[in-house]
Structures are given as structure tokens and as C-alpha cells.
Coordinates of C-alpha atoms and ligand atoms in Angstrom, one line a residue:
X1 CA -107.1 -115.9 111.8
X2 CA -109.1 -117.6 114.7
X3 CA -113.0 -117.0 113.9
X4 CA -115.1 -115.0 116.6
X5 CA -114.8 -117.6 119.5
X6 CA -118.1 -118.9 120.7
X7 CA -116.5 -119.8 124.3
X8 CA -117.1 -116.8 126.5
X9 CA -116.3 -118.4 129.7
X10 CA -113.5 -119.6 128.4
X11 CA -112.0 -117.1 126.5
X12 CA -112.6 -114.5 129.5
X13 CA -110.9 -117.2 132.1
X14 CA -108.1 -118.6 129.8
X15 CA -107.5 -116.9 126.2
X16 CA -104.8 -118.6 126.2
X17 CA -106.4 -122.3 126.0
X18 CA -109.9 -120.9 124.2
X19 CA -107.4 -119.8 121.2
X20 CA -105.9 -123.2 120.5
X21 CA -110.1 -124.3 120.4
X22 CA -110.8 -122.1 118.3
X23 CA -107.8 -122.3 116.2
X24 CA -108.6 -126.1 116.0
X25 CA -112.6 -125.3 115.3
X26 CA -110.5 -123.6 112.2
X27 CA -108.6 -126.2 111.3
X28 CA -111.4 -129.0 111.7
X29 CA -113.8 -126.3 109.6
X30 CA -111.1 -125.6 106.6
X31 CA -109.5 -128.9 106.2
X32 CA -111.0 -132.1 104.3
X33 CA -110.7 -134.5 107.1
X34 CA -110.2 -138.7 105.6
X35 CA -109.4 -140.1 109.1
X36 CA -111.6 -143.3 108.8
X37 CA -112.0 -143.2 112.8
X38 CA -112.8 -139.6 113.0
X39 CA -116.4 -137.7 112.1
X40 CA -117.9 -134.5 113.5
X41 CA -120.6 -134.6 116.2
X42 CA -123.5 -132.8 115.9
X43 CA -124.3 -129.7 117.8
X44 CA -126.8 -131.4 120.2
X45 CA -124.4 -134.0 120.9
X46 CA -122.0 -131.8 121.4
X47 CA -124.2 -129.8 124.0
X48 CA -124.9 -133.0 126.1
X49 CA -121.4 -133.6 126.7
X50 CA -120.5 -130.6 128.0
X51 CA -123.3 -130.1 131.1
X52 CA -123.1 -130.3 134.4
X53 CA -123.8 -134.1 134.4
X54 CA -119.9 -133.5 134.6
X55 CA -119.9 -132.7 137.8
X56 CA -122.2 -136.3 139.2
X57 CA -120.1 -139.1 140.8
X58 CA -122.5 -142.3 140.0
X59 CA -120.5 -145.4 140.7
X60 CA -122.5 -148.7 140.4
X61 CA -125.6 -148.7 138.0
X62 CA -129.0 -147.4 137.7
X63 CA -130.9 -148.1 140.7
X64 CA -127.6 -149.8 142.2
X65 CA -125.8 -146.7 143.4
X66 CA -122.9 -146.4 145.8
X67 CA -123.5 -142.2 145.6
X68 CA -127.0 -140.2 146.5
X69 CA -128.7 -137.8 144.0
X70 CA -128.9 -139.9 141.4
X71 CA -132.8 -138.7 140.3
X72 CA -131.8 -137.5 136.8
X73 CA -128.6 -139.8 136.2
X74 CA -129.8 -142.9 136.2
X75 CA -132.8 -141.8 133.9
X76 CA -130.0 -140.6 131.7
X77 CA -128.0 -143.9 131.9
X78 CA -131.3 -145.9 131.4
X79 CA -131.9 -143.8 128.1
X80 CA -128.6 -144.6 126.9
X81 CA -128.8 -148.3 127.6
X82 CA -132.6 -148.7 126.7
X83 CA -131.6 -146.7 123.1
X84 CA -128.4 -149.3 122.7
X85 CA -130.3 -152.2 122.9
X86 CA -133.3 -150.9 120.9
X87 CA -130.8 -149.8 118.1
X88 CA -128.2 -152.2 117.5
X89 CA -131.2 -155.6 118.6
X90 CA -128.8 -156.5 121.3
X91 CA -130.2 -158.7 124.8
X92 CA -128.1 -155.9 126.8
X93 CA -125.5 -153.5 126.6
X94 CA -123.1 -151.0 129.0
X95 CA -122.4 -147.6 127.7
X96 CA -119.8 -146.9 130.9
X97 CA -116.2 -148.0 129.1
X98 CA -114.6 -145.1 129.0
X99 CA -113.1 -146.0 125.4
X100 CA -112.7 -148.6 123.0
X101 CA -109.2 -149.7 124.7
X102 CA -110.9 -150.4 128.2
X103 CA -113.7 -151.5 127.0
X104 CA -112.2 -154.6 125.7
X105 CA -109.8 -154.9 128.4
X106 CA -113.2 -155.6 130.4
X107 CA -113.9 -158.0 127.7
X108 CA -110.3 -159.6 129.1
X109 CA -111.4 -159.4 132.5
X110 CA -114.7 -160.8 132.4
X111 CA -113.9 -163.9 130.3
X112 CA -110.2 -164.8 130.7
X113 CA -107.3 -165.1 133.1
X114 CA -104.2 -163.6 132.9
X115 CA -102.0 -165.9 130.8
X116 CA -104.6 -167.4 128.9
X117 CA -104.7 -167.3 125.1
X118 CA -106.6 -164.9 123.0
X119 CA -106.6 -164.7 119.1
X120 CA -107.4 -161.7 117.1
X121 CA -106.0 -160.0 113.9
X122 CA -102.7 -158.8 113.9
X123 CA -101.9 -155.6 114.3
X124 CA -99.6 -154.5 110.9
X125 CA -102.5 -156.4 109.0
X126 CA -105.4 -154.1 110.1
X127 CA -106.2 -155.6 113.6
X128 CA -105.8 -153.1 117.1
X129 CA -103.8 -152.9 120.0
X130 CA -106.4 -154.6 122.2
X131 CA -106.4 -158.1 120.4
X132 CA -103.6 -159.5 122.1
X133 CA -100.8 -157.4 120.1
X134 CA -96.8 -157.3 121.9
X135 CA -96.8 -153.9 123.1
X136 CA -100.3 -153.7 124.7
X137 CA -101.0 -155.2 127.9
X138 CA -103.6 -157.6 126.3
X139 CA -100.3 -158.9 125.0
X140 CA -97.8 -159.0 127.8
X141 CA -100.6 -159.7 130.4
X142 CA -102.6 -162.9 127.9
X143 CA -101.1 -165.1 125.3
X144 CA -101.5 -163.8 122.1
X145 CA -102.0 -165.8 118.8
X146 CA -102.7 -163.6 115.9
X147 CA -104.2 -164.2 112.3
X148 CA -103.8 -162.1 109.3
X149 CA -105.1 -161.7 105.8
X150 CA -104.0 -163.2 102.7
X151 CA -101.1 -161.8 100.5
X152 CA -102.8 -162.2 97.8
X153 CA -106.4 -161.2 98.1
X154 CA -105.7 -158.8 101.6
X155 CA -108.6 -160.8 102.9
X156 CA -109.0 -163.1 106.1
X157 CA -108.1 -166.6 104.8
X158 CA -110.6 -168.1 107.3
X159 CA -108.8 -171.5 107.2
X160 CA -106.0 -170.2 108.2
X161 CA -108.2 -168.5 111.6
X162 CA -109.9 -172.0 111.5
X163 CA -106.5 -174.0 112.1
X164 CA -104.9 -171.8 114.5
X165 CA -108.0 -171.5 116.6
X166 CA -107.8 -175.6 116.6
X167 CA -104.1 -175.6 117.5
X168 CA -104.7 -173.1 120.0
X169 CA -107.6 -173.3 121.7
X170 CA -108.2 -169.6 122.3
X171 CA -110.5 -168.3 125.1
X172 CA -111.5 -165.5 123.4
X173 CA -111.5 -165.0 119.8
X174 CA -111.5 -160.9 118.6
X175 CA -112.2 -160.0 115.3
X176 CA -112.7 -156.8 113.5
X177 CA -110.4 -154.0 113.1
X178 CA -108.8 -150.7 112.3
X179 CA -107.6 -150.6 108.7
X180 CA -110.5 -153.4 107.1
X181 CA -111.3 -152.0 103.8
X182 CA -114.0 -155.2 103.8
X183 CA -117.2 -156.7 105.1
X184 CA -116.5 -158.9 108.3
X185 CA -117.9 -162.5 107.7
X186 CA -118.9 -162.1 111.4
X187 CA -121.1 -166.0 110.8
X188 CA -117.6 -167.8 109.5
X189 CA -116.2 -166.2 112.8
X190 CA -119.0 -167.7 114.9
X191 CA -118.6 -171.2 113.3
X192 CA -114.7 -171.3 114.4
X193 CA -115.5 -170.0 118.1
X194 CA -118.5 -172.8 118.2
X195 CA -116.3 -175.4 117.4
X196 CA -113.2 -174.3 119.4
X197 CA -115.4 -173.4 122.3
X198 CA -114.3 -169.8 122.2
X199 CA -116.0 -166.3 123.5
X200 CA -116.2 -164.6 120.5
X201 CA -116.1 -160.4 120.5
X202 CA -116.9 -159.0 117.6
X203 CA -114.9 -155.0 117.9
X204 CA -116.9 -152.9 115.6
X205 CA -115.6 -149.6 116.4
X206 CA -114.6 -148.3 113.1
X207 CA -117.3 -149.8 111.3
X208 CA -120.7 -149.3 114.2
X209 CA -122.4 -146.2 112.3
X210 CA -122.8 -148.9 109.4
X211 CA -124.5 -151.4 111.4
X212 CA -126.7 -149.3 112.9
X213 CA -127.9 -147.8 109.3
X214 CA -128.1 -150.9 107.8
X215 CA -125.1 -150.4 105.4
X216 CA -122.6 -153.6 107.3
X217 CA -123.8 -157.1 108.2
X218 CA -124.7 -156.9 112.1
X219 CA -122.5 -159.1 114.3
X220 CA -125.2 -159.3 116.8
X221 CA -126.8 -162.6 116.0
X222 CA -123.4 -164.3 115.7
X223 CA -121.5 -163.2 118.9
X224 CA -121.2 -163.4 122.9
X225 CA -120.2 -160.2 122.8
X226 CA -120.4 -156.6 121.1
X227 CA -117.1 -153.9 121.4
X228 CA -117.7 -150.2 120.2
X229 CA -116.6 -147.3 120.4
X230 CA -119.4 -144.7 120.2
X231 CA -116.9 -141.5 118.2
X232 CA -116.4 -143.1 115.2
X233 CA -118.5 -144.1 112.3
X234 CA -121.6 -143.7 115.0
X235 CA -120.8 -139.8 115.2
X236 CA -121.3 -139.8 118.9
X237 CA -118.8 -138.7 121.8
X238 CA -115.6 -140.3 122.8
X239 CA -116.5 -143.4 124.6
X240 CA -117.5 -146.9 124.3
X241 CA -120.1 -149.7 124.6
X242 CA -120.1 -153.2 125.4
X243 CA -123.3 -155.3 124.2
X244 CA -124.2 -158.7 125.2
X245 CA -126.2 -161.7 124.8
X246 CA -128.0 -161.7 128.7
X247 CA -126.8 -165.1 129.7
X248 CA -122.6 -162.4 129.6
X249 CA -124.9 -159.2 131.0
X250 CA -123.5 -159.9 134.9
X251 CA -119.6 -160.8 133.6
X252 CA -119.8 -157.5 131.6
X253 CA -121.1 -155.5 133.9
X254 CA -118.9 -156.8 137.1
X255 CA -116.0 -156.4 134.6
X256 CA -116.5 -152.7 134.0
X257 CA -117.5 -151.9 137.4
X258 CA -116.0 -152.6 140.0
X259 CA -113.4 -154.5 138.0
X260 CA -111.9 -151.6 135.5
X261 CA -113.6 -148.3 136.3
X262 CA -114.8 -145.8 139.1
X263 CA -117.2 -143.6 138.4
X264 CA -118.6 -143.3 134.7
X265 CA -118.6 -140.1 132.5
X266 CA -122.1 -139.0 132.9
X267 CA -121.6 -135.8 130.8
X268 CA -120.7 -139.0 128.0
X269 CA -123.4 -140.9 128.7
X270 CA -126.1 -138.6 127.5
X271 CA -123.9 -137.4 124.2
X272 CA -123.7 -141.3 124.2
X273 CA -128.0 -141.2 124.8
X274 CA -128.2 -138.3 121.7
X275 CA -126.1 -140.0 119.3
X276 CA -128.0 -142.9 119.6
X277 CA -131.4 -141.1 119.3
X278 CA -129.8 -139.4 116.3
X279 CA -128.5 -142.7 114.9
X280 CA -131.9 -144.1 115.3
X281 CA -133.2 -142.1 112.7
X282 CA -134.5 -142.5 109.1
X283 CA -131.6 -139.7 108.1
X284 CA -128.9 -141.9 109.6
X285 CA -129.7 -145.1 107.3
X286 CA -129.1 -142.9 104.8
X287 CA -126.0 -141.1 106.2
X288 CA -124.8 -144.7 107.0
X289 CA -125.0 -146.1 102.7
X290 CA -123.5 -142.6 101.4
X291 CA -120.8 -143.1 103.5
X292 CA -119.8 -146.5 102.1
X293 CA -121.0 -145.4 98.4
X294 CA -118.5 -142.5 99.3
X295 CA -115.7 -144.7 99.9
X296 CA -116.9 -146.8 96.7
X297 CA -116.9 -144.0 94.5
X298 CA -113.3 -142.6 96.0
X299 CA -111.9 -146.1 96.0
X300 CA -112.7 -146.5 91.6
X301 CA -111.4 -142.6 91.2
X302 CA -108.3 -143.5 92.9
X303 CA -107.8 -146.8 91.1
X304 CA -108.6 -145.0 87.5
X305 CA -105.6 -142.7 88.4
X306 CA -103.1 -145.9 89.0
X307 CA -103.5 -146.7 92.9
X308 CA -103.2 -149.4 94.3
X309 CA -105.5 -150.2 97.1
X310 CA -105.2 -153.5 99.5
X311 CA -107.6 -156.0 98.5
X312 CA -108.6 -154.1 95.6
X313 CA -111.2 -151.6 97.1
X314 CA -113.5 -151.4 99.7
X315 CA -117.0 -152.2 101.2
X316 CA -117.1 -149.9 104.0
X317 CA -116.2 -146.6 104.9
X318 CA -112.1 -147.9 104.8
X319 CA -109.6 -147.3 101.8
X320 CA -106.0 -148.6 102.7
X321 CA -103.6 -147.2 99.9
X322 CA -100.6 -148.9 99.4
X323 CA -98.1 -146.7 98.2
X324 CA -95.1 -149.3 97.9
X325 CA -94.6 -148.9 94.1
X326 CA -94.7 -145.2 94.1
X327 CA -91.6 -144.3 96.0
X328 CA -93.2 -142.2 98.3
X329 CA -93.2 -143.4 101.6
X330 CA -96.8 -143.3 103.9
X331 CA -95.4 -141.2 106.6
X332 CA -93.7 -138.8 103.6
X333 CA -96.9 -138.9 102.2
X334 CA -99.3 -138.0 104.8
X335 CA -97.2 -135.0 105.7
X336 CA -97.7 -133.9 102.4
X337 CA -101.4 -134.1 102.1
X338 CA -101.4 -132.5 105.6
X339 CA -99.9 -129.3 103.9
X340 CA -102.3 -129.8 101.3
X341 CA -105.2 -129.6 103.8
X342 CA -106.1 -133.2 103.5
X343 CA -106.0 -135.1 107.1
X344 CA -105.1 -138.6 106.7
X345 CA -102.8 -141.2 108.8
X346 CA -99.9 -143.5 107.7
X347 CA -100.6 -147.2 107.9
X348 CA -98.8 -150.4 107.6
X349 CA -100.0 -152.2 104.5
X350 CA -100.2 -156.2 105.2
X351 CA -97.0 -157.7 104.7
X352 CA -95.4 -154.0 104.6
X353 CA -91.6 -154.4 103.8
X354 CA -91.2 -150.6 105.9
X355 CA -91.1 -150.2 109.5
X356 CA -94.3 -149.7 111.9
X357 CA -93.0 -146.2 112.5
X358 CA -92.2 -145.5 108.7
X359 CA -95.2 -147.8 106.7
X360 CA -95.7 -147.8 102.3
X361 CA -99.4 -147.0 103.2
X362 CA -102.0 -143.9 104.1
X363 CA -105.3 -144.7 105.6
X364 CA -108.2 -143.0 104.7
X365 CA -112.2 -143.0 104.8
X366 CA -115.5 -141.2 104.1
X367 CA -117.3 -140.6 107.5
X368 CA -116.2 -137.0 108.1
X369 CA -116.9 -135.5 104.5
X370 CA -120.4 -137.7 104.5
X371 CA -120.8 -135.5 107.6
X372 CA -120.7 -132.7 105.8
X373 CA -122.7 -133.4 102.9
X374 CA -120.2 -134.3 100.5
X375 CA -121.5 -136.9 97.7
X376 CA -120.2 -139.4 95.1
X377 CA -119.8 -136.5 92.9
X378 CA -117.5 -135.1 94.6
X379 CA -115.1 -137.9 94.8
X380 CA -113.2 -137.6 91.7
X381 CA -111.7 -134.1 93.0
X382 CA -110.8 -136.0 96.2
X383 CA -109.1 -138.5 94.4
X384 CA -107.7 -135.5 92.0
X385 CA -106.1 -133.5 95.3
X386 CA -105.2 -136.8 96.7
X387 CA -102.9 -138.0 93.9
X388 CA -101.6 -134.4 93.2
X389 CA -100.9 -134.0 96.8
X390 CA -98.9 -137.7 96.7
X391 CA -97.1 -136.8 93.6
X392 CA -95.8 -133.4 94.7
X393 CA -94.6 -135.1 98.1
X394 CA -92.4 -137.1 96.2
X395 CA -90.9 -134.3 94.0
X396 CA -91.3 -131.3 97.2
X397 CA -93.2 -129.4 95.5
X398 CA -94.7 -126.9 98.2
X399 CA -96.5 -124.6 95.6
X400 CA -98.8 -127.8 94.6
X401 CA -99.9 -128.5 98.0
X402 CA -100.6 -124.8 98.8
X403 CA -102.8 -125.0 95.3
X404 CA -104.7 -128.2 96.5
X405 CA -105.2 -126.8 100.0
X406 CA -106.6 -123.7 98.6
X407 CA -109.1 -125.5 96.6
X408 CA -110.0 -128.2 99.6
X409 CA -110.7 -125.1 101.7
X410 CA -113.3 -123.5 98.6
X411 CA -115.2 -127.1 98.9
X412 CA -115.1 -127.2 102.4
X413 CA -116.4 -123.3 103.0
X414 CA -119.8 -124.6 100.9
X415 CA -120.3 -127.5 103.1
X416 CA -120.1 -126.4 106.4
X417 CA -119.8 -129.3 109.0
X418 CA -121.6 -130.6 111.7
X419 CA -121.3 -128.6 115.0
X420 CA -119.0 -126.4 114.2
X421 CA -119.2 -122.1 114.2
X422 CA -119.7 -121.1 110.6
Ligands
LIG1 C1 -110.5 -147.2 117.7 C2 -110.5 -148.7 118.1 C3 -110.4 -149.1 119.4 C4 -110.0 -148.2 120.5 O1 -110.6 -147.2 120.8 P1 -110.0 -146.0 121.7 O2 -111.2 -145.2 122.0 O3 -109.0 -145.3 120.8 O4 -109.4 -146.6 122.9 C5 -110.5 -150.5 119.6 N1 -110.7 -151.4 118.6 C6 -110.9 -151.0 117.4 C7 -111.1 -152.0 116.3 C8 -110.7 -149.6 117.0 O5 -110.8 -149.3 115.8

């Protein structure tokens, strides 16, 4: 049952709400968590982002406020930006987006007009929502033309972006991804945008942790502009970032406010400031390679036991397993490994012959575990549980997932994560 609950307030003023917390602190503590896009905060970060900053309205920017009482905000903000800029090499960058998904709708608003085209990965082949896809309003509201990766290699087949940039003389061009198990050839990206005369946005939420430790190419020196979320591989707090070169800085900034947002999180900004103070570190570089030498090693454990993976591996953080030969379907599976204690997601494989809603493939990815200390030794359990966990979905066999979650939980007990009670 729920451990002693840390949330005093809380649990005086709303048990009800301060048990689900707690029952989740339980489940995020006991469970072996392979969401690529999700990691565990530290305590400090987790401290900054919930203070009273909270309760400041700060509209505008440092120095350019439309509210008083700003004396210890815009310091804050300042930190943030100045800790950005210093980390990631960039001429400027915003840290107000309130997530990945408006930060690159600001991305729309500063350098497009509604109806213009846009190119950027599709979506069932590893791009996101935001790049122009059908059913977001990047789609509906701009023309999108959207690229994919080979079916033979599951890589970008860049003369393929080359041609359709060409024949469709994009304003913007996005690339990076969701489900890109490989390095992102950011320079072949800036060639096509030079000679089509495109913006180009590099979107490295999953993958910005890496950058900043040295352990993925950087897109900075190749691109107008910089997309991030900050709760992902960069272990900060929900939010986002948008970097520039400075002749963009004004568009950006206009774009996010007054032209998207009100006021900005504050309590986010300084988790934002932490996690980039924290990601600045010698510790980090190193967090940032066992992460990808995590995936590495997990990705050659599952291939020794007969998966197959899209495009053959990974360089990241990213495995994409396609399960289309093994009669298990991705949603069937991921339920399975659920039960099992392992949290992963379903996820269209490129050219998946299932449904969006129904997809042959599971997502999963190394940041969380890294978080918690797990190394390449471990991974050939991972890959054990994983395939057990797979193979008893397709036969229902209940008692094997209760075995592998049992086991998960013994690993997880000896490597207690990241801001979380123990
Ligand atoms: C996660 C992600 C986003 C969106 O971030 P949200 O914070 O969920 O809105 C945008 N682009 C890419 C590539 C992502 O992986």
C-alpha cells in the first residue's frame, strides 16, 4: 500500500487527491519505466517548481514587464535564459512555451502564414503532431508536405526530402522527431533549407539531454531555429524552449508573447533554470553517453533474442520494436508489459500495415532507468523481462507477467530513483 506520504498540506486538505500522488510516487518508484519521452526530475528541480513563483503574473520579459514586483522574477527568467544559451552555444533562446506543442506553434507564427506550406516528417514514420500532420492545427491551419524514411533502411532518404522541398518550396522545414531510433544529419537538413530558401527548426525534444552532454550532434550551428522541450531527455520540468540565431530573437519572442501566451509559468522557469544548472554539469555528460550506451546495449540483447528493431538498432536513447512478425499486436503488447511492471507505449512502425490506434510496434528508451543508475549490465535482464513479457501476451499468460513484475520491482527497490520518497 501507499508509502508514508510526504504531502502534509495536502493530505490534511484533500486525502483524497494526496492518495492518487502518492499511489503514483508508488507506481513511478516500483515500475521499470522505458518511455523514451519520460525521465525522473531531481529533487531540487522538483522543489523549484513547486514555490510560490506560482503565484507571480509576469507578462512581457525581463525588464519589459506589463506587471510590478518583478525584483526576483526576472532574475529568475534571466538565469534561465543566460544558462540556455551558455549550455546548448545558442545566440538566444525563450524558455516561456509552455510545451513542446506551442512552442512550435510560435515557430508557425513567427515565420509563416496561415496556408503556407511546411514540411516535416510524417507522423506514422516517427515525426510529431506539430510538423504539419492532418489532425493538428499545424495541419488544417498550414499546408503540409511530409517526408518519411526509407522502407528499407528506416532511415531519411534525404533525396527524397531534397526533391519534395524543390517541388514544394516549403517555408519552414521541421525535422526531428518522436520515434528516431538514429542520429539526425541536422547539416544535410541545412543544405536542402539553403537551397530551397527555407526556415529550418530543428525539434529536439526527445533527443536535447544528448546534445547538451555531448552524446548527439548539435543542431545549433546548422539551423534558424532550436524547438525543445525541457521534460524529456534534459530531466527538467514540463515545458519548452525555443533557441535562435539573433538575427529570429524579435520574431521568436513577439511570437510567444504577445502572439501565443499570457503570462509565463514562473514556478517552471526556475525548475527550467535548475535543470539546466544540473545539465551543465560534468555528471550530466556522463549521464547523457550511458543513456545512449544503454539503449545500445538493450537494442543488441533484444536483437540476440530474435527482435526486430526499425532500422536495425539505435544511436540514441530510442528503440522502435517492430513486432509485425510475432503476432502480437503493439497495443496487445504494451498492456502486457504494463502488467508486467514495464511502462512502455505502442507505436506505429514505418509503413505499419495496422491502424494508428492498433500499431505492430512498442516504443521504448533508456533515459528513466539511466536516471536511476541502471547500467549496460543490466540490459540483458531488460531485454529478458521484455521478451518474456511479449511472449506471454500472446499466449495470456498472467502468471509470467506477475513473475517479471515481481523481479522488475527487486531491481527497481536497489536503485532508487531520482526525487522520489524511498
Ligand atoms: C514531445 C514532443 C513535442 C511536444 O511536446 P509536448 O510538451 O508534449 O507538447 C514536440 N515535438 C517533438 C519532436 C516531441 O517529441
Amino acid at each position: 500500500m501507499a508509502l508514508p506520504l510526504p504531502h502534509p498540506a495536502l493530505t490534511a486538505a484533500d486525502p483524497e487527491l494526496a492518495a492518487l500522488v502518492g499511489a503514483e510516487e508508488l507506481l513511478q518508484a516500483e515500475t521499470l519505466r522505458l518511455i523514451p519521452s519520460e525521465n525522473y526530475v531531481s529533487a531540487a528541480v522538483l522543489e523549484a517548481s513547486g514555490t510560490v513563483l506560482q503565484n507571480k503574473y509576469s507578462e512581457g520579459y525581463p525588464g519589459r514587464r506589463y506587471y510590478e514586483g518583478q525584483q526576483n522574477i526576472d532574475p529568475v527568467e534571466s538565469l534561465a535564459v543566460a544558462r540556455a544559451k551558455a549550455l546548448f552555444g545558442s545566440d538566444h533562446a525563450n524558455v516561456q512555451p509552455y510545451s513542446g506543442s506551442p512552442a512550435n506553434l510560435a515557430v508557425y507564427l513567427a515565420f509563416a502564414e496561415p496556408g503556407d506550406t511546411v514540411m516535416g516528417m510524417a507522423l506514422p514514420m516517427g515525426g510529431h503532431l506539430t510538423h504539419g500532420w492532418g489532425v493538428s492545427a499545424t495541419g488544417s491551419w498550414f499546408r503540409g508536405v511530409q517526408y518519411g524514411v526509407r522502407r528499407d533502411t528506416g532511415l531519411i532518404d534525404f533525396d527524397e526530402v531534397r526533391d519534395l522541398a524543390l517541388k514544394e518550396r516549403p517555408r519552414i522545414i521541421f525535422c526531428g522527431g518522436t520515434a528516431l531510433p538514429r542520429t539526425i544529419d541536422f547539416a544535410a537538413f541545412a543544405e536542402i533549407a539553403r537551397e530551397t530558401g527555407a526556415v529550418l527548426v530543428a525539434d529536439i525534444a526527445h533527443i536535447a539531454g544528448l546534445v547538451a552532454g555531448g552524446a548527439h550532434p548539435s543542431p545549433v550551428p546548422h539551423v534558424d531555429v532550436v524547438s525543445t522541450t525541457t521534460h524529456k531527455t534534459l530531466r527538467g520540468p514540463r515545458g519548452a524552449m525555443l533557441m535562435a540565431r539573433e538575427e529570429h530573437a524579435k520574431a521568436v519572442d513577439k511570437a510567444v508573447f504577445p502572439g501565443l501566451q499570457g503570462g509565463p509559468h514562473n514556478q517552471t522557469t526556475a525548475a527550467i533554470a535548475v535543470a539546466l544548472k544540473e545539465a551543465a554539469a560534468p555528471s550530466f555528460r556522463d549521464y547523457a553517453h550511458a543513456v545512449v550506451a544503454n539503449a545500445r546495449a538493450l537494442a543488441d540483447a533484444l536483437l540476440e533474442r530474435g527482435h526486430d528493431l526499425v532500422s536495425g538498432g539505435t544511436d540514441n536513447h530510442l528503440i522502435l520494436i517492430d513486432l509485425t512478425a510475432r503476432d502480437v499486436p503493439g497495443k496487445v503488447a504494451a498492456k502486457a508489459l504494463d502488467r508486467a511492471g514495464i511502462v512502455v507505449n505502442y507505436n506505429t512502425v514505418p509503413y505499419d500495415p495496422r491502424k494508428p490506434f492498433d500499431p505492430s510496434g512498442i516504443r521504448i528508451g533508456t533515459p528513466s532507468l539511466t536516471s536511476r543508475g541502471l547500467t549496460t549490465e543490466h540490459m540483458p535482464a531488460v531485454a529478458e523481462w521484455i521478451d518474456r513479457a511479449v511472449a506471454a501476451a500472446a499466449g495470456g499468460d498472467e502468471d509470467t507477467l506477475a513473475a517479471v513484475r515481481a523481479e522488475v520491482a527487486g531491481l527497481m527497490a536497489a536503485h532508487p530513483a531520482p526525487g522520489l520518497p524511498v
